[in-house]
Tab-separated table of C-alpha atoms in Angstrom:
chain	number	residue	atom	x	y	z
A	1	UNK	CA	0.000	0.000	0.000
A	2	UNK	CA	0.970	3.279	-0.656
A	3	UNK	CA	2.948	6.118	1.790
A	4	UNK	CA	2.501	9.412	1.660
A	5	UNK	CA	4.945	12.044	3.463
A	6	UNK	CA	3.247	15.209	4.932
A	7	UNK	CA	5.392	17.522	5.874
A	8	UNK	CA	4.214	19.553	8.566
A	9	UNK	CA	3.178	18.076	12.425
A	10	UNK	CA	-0.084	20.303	12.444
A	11	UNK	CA	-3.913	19.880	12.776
A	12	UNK	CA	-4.227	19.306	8.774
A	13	UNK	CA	-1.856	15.932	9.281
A	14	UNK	CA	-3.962	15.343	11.950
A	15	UNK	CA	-7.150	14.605	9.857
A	16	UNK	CA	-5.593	13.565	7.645
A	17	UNK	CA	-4.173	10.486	9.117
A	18	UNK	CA	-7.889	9.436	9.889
A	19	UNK	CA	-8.675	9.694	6.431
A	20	UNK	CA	-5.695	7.558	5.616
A	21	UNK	CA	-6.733	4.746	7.829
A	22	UNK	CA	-9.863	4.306	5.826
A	23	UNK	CA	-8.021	3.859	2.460
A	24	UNK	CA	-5.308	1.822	4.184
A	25	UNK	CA	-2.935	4.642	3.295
A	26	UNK	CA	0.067	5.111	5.572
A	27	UNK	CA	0.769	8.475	6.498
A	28	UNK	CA	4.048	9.596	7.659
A	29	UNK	CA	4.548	12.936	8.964
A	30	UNK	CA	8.174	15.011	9.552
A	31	UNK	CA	7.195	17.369	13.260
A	32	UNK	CA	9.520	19.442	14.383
A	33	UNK	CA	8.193	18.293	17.924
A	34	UNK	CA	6.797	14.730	19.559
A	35	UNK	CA	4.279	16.677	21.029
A	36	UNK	CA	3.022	18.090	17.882
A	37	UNK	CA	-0.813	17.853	16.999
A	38	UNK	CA	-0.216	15.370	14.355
A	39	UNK	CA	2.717	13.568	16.276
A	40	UNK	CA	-0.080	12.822	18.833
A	41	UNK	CA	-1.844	10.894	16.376
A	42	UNK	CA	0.146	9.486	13.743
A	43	UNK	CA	2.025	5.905	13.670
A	44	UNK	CA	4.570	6.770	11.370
A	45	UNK	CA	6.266	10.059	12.643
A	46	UNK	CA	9.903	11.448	11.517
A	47	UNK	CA	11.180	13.931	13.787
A	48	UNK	CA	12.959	16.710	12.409
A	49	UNK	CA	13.111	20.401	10.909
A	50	UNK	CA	11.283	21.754	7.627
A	51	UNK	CA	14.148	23.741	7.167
A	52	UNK	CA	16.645	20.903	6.897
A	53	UNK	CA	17.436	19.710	3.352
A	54	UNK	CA	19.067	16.816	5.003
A	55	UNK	CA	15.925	16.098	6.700
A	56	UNK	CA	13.880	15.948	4.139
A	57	UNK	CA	15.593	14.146	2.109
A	58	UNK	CA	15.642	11.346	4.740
A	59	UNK	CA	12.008	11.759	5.012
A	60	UNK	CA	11.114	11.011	1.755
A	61	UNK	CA	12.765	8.105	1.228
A	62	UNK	CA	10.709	4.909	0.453
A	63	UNK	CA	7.216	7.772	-0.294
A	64	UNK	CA	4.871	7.782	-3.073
A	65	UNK	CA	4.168	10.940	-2.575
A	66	UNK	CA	5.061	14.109	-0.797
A	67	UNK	CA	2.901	16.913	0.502
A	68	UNK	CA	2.689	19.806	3.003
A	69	UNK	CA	0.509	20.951	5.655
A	70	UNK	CA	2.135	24.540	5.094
A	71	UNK	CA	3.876	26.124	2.591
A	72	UNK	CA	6.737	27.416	4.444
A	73	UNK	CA	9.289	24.691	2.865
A	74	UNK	CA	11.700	26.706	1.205
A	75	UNK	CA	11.032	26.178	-2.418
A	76	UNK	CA	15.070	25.366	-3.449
A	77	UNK	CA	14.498	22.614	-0.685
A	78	UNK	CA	11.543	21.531	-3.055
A	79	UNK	CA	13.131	21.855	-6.337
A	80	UNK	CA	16.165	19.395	-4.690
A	81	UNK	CA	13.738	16.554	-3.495
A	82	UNK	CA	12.077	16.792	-7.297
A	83	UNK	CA	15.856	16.542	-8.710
A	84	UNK	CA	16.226	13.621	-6.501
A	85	UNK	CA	13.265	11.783	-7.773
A	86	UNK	CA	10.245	12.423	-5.215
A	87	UNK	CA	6.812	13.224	-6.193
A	88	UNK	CA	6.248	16.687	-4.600
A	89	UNK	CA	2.459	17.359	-4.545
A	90	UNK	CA	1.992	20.221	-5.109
A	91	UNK	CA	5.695	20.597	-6.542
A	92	UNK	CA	7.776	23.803	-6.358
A	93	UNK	CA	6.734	25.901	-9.098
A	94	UNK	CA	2.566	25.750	-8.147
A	95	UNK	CA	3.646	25.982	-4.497
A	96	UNK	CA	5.276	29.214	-5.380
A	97	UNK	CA	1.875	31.242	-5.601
A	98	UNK	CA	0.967	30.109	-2.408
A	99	UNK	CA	4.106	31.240	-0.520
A	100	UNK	CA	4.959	34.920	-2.118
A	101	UNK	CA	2.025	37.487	-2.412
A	102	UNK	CA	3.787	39.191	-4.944
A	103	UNK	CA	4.319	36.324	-7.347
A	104	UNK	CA	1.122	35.395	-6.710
A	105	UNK	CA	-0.555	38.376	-7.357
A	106	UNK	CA	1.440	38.702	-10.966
A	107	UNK	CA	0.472	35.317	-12.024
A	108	UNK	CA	-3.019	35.748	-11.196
A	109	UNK	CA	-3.408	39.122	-12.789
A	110	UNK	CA	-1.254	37.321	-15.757
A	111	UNK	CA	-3.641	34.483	-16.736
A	112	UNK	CA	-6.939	37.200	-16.159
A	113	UNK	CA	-8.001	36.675	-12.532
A	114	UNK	CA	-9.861	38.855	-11.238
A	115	UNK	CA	-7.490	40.618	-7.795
A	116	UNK	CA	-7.522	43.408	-5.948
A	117	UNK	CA	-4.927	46.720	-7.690
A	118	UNK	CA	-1.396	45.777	-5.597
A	119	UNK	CA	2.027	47.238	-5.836
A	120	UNK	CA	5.172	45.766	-4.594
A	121	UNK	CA	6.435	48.726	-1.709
A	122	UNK	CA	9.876	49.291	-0.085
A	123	UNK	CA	9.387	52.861	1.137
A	124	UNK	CA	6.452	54.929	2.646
A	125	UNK	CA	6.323	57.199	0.225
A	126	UNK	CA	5.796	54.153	-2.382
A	127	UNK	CA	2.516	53.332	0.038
A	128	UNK	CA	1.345	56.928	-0.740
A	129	UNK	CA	2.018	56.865	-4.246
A	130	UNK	CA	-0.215	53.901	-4.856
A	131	UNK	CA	-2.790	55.146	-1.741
A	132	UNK	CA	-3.241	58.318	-4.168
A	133	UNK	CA	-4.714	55.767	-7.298
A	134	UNK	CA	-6.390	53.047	-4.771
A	135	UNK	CA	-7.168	55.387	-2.083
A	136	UNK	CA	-7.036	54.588	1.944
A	137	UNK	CA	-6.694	52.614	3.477
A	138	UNK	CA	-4.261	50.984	2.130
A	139	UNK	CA	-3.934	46.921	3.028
A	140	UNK	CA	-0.080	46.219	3.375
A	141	UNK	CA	0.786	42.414	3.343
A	142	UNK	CA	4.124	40.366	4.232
A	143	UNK	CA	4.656	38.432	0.884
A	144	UNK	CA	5.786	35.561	2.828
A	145	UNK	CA	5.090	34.126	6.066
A	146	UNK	CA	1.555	35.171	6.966
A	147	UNK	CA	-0.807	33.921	8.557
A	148	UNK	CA	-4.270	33.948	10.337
A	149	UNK	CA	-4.122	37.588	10.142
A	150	UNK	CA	-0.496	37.819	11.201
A	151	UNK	CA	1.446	39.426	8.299
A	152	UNK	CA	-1.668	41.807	7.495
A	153	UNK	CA	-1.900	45.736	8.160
A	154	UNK	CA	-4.742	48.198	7.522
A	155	UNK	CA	-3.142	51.126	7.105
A	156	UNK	CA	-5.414	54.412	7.447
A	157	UNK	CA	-2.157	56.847	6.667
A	158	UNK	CA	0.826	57.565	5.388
A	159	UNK	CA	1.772	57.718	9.685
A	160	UNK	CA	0.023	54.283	10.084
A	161	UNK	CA	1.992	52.243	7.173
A	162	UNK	CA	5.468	53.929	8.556
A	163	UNK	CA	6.077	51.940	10.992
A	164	UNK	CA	5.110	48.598	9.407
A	165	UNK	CA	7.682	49.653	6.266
A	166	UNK	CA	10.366	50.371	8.689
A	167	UNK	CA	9.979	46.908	10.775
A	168	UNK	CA	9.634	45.020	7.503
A	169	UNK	CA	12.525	46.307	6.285
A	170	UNK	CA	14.922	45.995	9.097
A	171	UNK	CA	13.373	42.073	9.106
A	172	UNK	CA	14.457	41.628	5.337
A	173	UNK	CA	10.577	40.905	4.721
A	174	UNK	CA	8.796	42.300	1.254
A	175	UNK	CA	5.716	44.303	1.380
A	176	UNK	CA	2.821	44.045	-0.812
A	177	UNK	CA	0.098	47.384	-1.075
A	178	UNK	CA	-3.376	46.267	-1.900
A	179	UNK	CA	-6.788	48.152	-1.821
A	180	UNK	CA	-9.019	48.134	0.869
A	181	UNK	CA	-12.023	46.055	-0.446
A	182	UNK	CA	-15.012	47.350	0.175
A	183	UNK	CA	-16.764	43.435	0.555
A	184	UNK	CA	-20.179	41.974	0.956
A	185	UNK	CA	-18.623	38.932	2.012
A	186	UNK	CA	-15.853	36.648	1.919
A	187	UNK	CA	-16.259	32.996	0.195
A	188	UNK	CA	-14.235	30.068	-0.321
A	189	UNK	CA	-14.109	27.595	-3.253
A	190	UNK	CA	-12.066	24.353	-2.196
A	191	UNK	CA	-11.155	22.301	-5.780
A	192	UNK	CA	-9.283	19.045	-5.696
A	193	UNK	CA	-6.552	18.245	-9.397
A	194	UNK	CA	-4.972	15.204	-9.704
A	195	UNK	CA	-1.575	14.450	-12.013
A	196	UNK	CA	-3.901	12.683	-14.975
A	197	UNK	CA	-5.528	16.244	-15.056
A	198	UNK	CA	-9.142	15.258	-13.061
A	199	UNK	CA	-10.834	18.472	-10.717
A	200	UNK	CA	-13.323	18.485	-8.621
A	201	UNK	CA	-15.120	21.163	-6.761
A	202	UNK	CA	-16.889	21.188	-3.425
A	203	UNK	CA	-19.826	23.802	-2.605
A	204	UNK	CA	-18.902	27.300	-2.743
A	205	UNK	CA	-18.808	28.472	1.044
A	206	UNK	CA	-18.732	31.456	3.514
A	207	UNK	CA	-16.761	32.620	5.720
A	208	UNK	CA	-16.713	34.785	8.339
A	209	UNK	CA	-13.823	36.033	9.912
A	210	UNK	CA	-12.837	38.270	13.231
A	211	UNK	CA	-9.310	39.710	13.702
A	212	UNK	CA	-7.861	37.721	10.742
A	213	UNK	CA	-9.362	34.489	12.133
A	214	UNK	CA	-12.115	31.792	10.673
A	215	UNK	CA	-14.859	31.685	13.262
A	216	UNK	CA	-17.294	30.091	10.848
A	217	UNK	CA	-17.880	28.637	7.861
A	218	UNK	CA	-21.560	27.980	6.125
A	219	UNK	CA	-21.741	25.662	2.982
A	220	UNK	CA	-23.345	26.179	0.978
A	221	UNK	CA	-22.668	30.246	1.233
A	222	UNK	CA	-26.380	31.283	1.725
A	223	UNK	CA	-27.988	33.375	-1.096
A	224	UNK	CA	-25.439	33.058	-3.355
A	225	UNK	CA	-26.892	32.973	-6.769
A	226	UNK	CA	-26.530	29.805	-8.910
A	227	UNK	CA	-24.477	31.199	-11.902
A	228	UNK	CA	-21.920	32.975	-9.301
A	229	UNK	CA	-21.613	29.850	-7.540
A	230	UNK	CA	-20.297	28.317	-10.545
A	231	UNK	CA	-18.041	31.184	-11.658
A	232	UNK	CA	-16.262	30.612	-8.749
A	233	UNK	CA	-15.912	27.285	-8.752
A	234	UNK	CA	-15.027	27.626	-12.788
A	235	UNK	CA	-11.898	29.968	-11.685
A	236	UNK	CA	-10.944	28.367	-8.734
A	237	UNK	CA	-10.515	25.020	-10.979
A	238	UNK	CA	-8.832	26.954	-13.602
A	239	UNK	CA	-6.709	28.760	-11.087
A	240	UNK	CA	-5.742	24.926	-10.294
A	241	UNK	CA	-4.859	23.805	-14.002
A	242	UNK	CA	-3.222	27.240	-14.744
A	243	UNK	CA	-0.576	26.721	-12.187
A	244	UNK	CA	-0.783	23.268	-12.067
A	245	UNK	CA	-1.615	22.315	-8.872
A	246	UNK	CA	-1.576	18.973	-7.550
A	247	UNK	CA	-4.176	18.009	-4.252
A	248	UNK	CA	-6.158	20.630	-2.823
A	249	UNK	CA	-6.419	24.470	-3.802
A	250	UNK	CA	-8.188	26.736	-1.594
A	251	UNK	CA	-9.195	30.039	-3.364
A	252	UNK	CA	-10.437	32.622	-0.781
A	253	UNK	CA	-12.291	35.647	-2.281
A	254	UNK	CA	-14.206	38.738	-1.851
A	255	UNK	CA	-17.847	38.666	-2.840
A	256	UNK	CA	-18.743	42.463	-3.739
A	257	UNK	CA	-20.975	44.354	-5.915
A	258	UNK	CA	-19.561	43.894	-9.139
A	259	UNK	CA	-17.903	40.354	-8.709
A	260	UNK	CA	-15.322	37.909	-7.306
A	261	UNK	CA	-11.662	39.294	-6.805
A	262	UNK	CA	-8.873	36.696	-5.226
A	263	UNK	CA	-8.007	37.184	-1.766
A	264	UNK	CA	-5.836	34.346	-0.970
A	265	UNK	CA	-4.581	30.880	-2.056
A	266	UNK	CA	-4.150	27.442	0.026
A	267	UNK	CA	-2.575	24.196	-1.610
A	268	UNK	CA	-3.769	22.147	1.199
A	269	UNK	CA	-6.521	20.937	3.015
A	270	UNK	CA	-7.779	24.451	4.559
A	271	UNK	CA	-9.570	25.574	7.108
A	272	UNK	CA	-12.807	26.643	5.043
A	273	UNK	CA	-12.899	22.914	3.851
A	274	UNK	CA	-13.225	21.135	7.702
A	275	UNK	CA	-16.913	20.892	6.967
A	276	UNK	CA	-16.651	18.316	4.336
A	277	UNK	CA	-15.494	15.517	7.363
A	278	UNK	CA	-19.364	15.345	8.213
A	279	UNK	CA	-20.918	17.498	5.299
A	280	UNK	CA	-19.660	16.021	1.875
A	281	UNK	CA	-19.594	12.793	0.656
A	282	UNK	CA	-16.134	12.643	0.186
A	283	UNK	CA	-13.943	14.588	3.062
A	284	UNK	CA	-11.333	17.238	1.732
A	285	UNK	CA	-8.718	15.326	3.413
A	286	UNK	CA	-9.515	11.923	1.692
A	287	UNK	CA	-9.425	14.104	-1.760
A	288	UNK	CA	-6.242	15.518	-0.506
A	289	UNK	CA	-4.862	11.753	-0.338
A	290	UNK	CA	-6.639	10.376	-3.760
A	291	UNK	CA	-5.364	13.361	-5.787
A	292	UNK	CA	-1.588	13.292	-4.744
A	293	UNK	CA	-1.563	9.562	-5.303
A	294	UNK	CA	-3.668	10.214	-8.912
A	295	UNK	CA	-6.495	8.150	-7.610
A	296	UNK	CA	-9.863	9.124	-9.528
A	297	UNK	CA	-11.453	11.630	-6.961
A	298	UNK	CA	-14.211	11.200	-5.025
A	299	UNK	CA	-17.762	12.665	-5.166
A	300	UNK	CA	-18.260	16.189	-3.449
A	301	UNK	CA	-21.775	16.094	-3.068
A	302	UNK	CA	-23.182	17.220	-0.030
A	303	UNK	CA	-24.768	15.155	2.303
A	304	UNK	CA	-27.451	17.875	4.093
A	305	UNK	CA	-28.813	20.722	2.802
A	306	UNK	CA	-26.552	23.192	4.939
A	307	UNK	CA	-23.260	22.522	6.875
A	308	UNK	CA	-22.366	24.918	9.533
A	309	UNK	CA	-18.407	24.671	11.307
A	310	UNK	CA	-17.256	26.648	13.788
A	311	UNK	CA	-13.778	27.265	14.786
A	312	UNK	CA	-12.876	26.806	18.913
A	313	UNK	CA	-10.283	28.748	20.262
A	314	UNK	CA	-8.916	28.973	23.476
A	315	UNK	CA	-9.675	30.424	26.754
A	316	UNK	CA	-8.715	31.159	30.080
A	317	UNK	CA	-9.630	27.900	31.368
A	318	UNK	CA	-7.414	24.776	29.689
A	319	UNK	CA	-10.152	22.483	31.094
A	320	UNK	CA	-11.564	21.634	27.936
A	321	UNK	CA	-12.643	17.957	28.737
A	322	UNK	CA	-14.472	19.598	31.542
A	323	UNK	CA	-17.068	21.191	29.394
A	324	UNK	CA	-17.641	18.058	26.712
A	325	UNK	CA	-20.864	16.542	29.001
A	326	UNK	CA	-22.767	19.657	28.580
A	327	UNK	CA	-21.645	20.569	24.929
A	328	UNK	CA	-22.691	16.670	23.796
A	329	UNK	CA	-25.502	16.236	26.186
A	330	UNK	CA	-27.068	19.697	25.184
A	331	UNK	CA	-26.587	18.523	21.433
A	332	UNK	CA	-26.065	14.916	20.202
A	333	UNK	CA	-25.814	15.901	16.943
A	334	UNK	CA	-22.875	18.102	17.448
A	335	UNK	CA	-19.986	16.959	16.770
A	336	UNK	CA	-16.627	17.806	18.055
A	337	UNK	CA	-13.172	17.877	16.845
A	338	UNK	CA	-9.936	18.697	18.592
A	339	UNK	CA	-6.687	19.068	17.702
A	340	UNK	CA	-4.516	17.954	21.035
A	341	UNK	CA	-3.110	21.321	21.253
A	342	UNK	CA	-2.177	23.231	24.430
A	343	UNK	CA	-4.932	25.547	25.263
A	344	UNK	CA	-3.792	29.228	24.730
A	345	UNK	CA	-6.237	32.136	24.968
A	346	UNK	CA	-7.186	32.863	21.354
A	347	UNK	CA	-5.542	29.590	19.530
A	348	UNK	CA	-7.411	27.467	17.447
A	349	UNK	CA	-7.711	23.999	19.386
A	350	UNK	CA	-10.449	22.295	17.345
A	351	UNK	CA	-14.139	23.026	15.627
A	352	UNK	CA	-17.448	21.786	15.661
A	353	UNK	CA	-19.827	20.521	12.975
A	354	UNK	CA	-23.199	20.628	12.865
A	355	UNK	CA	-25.558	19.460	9.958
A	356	UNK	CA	-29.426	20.422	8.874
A	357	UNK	CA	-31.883	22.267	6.582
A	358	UNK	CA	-32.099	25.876	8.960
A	359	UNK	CA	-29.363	27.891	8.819
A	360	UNK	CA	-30.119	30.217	11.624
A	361	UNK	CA	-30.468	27.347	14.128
A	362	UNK	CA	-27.068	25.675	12.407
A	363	UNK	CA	-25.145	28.785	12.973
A	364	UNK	CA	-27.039	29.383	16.843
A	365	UNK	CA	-26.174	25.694	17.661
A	366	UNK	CA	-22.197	25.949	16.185
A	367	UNK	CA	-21.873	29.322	18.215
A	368	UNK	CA	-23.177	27.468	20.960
A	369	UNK	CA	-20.494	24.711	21.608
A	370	UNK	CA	-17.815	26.403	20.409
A	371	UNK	CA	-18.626	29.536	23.140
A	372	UNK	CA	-19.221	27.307	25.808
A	373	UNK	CA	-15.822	24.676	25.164
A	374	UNK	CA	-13.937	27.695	25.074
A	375	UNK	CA	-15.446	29.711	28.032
A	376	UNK	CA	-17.746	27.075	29.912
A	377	UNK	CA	-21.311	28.906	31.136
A	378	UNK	CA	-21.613	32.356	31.401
């Protein structure tokens, strides 16, 4: 049977490995830690650094197949493990867009997707210059290394985005200047490509984020009209061929009143796709698995009419445990996912899923658990 390496000791290894149990996939994972979410729950784990050529290399040794849980693998580390002979899904040059803004943004704009105006900025005065054709604010982005809103400045001035030049360049970090979308709402379209060319395309969702973290997601996004749906599922999946992505491609964007523009890209299972464990026929991490090892993909139908997740962070009180008998009791049909991380006020520790026809009472039920495992009653 085959093995597939995923680089990266995080949540996303984490479900994945249950998804690999069920196609008797073995799923080894390089952590930088034994403690590590995935480490926790893996068989086959391979202790050692991301950054380490040498590591790597060791790693893949004797896989079909290896992927990432994050892009931050240097992409000259990626190139050598291709010149060495091992299947990188997704390989260097699509994992490129995901890892630098800029390139990103050029590529996009290249093959006529529709983005936000950006400019590439090393000074202050290059923020105003571009604030006086896209007007304030002014979004200013690290082009590598973000994440969960970290790496992300709304500046209102010219004195705001001084500061955040001047620290990224004494850190040797690039800046990107994009326009302050004025948004109805942000969606997600999740696609799946495999090497023989095959995509597939879950429900177009929404999300809703706070401080530059996913609270919730709703599939499908309600209201959205039929033909948009598809549009964005028709340039996610092109986005996918154009820069030929292998496994999972996460394409966040901003719904407004003219169209779809591209936020962000993911090539990996993604947090707008947890959902699809209980809410699609086939889960994003099983797709994940069947399209790096060019297995025909699975189906993406739905299986309810509306799929609410909800993100739980962490409180004050590490007690989680504590609070499942009231969270379970309250709701059977919740159901609850954790990621066997140490509880931190404002970390992401695990979601819940809950599945039915009314979206209101989906959305008050998700809000629910997730408020109470975080802060118990109130």
């Amino acid at each position: 049977m085959p093995v597939v390496g995923m680089v990266g000791g995080g949540q996303l290894a984490r479900m994945t490995q249950q998804a690999a149990i069920a196609l008797g996939v073995t799923l080894r994972v390089l952590s930088d830690s034994a403690h590590a979410s995935a480490a926790r729950a893996c068989s086959d784990v391979r202790i050692g650094e991301h950054t380490s050529l040498d590591d790597l290399m060791a790693f893949a040794k004797g896989c079909d197949a290896v992927t990432f849980d994050h892009e931050h693998v240097a992409s000259e580390h990626i190139r050598a493990l291709e010149a060495a002979g091992f299947a990188c899904r997704p390989g260097a040059d699509a994992l490129l867009h995901a890892q630098d803004k800029h390139i990103m943004r050029e590529r996009l704009s290249a093959i006529g997707a529709p983005c936000p105006m950006y400019a590439p900025v090393r000074r202050t005065a290059d923020v105003h210059a571009f604030a006086e054709r896209a007007g304030w604010p002014v979004v200013l982005k690290a082009v590598s290394g973000g994440y969960d809103g970290k790496g992300v400045w709304v500046c209102e001035s010219a004195a705001d985005a001084a500061p955040v030049v001047e620290e990224a360049a004494a850190r040797g970090v690039g800046l990107l200047a994009e326009e302050h979308v004025a948004f109805r709402r942000e969606l997600a379209a999740l696609v799946a490509r495999s090497p023989y060319g095959q995509g597939a395309a879950y429900p177009i969702v929404e999300t809703v984020q706070r401080d530059g973290i996913c609270h919730e997601v709703i599939s499908p996004a309600p209201g959205l009209d039929e033909e948009r749906a598809a549009e964005a599922q028709r340039l996610a999946l092109d986005i996918a061929e154009r820069l030929g992505v292998v496994g999972l491609l996460a394409v966040e964007m901003f719904e407004t009143g003219t169209g779809l523009l591209v936020n962000e890209l993911a090539m990996r299972p993604h947090n707008s796709g947890h959902w699809t464990i209980e809410g699609a026929r086939t889960s994003q991490f099983e797709q994940h698995l069947r399209a790096v090892l060019d297995l025909p993909l699975g189906s993406t139908e739905p299986t309810a009419p509306y799929v609410v997740m909800a993100n739980v962070l962490g409180g004050e009180d590490p007690r989680v445990y504590d609070r499942y008998i009231h969270v379970m009791a309250h709701d059977p049909a919740i159901k609850v996912h954790f990621y066997g991380k140490e509880v931190r006020p404002g970390r992401k520790i695990g979601h819940v899923t809950v599945l039915g026809d009314d979206v209101d009472d989906l959305l008050a039920r998700a809000r629910h658990a997730a408020d109470y495992l975080r802060d118990g009653p109130r």
